[in-house]
PDB file of C-alpha atoms in Angstrom:
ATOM      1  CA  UNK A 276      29.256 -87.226 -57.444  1.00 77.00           C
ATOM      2  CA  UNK A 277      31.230 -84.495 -56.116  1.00 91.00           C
ATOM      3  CA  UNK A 278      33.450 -82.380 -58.002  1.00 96.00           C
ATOM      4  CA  UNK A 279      36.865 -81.003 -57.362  1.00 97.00           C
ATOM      5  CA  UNK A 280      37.261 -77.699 -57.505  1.00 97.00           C
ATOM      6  CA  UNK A 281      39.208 -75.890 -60.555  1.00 98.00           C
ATOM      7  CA  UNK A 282      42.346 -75.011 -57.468  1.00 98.00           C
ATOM      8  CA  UNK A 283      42.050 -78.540 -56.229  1.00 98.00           C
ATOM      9  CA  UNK A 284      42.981 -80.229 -59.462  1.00 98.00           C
ATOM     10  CA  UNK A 285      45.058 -77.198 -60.710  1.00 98.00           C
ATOM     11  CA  UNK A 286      47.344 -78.056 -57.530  1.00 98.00           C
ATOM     12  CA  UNK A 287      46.807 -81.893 -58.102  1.00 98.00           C
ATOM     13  CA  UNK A 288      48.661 -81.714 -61.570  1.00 98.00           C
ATOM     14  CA  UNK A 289      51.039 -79.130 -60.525  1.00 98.00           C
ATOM     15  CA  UNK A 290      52.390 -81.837 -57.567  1.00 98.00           C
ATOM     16  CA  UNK A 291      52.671 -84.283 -59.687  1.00 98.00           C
ATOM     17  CA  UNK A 292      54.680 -82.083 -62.149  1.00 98.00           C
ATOM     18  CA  UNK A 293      56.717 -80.089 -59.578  1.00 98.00           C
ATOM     19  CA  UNK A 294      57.532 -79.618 -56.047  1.00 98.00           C
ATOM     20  CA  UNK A 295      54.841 -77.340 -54.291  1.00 98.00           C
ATOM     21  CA  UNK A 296      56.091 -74.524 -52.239  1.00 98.00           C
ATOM     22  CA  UNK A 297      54.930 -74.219 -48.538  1.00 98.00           C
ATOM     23  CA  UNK A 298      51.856 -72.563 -49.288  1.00 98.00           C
ATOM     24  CA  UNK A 299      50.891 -74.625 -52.651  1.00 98.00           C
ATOM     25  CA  UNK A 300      51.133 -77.629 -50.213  1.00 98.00           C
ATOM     26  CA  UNK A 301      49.032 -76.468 -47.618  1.00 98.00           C
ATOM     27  CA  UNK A 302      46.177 -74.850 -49.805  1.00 98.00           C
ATOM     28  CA  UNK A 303      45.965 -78.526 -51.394  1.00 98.00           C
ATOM     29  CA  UNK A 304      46.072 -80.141 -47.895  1.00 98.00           C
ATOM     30  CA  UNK A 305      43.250 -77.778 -46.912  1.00 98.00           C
ATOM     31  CA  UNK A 306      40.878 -78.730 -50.411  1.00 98.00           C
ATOM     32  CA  UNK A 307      41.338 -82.536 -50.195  1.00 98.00           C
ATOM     33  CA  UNK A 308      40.263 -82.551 -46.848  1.00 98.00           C
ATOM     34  CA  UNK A 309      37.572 -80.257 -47.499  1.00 98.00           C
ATOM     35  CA  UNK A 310      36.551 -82.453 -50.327  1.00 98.00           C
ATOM     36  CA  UNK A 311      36.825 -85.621 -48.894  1.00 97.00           C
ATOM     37  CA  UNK A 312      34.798 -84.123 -45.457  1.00 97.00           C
ATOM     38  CA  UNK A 313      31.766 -83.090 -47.886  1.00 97.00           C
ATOM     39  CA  UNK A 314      32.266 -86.583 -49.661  1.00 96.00           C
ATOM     40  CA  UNK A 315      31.623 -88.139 -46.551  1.00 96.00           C
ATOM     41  CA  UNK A 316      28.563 -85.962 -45.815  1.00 96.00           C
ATOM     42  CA  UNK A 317      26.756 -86.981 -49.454  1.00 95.00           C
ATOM     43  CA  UNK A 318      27.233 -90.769 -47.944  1.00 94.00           C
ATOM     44  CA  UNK A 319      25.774 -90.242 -45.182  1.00 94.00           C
ATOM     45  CA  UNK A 320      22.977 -87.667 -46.524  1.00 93.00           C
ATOM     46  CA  UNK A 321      22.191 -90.380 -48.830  1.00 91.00           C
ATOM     47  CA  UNK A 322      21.877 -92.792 -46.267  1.00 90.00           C
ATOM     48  CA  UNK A 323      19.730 -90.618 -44.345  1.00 89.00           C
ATOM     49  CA  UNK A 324      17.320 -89.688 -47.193  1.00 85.00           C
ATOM     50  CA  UNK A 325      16.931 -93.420 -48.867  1.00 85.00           C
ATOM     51  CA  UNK A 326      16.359 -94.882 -45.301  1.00 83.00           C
ATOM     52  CA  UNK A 327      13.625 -92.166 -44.953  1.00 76.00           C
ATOM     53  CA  UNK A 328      11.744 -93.449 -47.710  1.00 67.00           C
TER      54      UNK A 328
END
């Protein structure tokens, strides 16, 4: 499995502690769907490679 990366969860926390500024909120907008986009690309590596064997 994928892990976060150290700014992802460090911005995670902080949102759920305090309001972001404009910038905080964007930078965490841009790494979850950054994450979530290479999430999706293990699946369907996986796929690939286990329906190759």
């Amino acid at each position: 499995m994928r892990k976060q990366t150290f700014e992802h969860r460090y911005l995670q926390v902080l949102a759920e502690r305090t309001q972001l500024n404009a910038n905080e909120k964007h930078n965490l907008q841009r790494l979850v769907q950054g994450y979530l986009g290479e999430c999706n690309l293990d699946k369907i590596v996986d796929v690939f490679l286990i329906s190759r064997n």
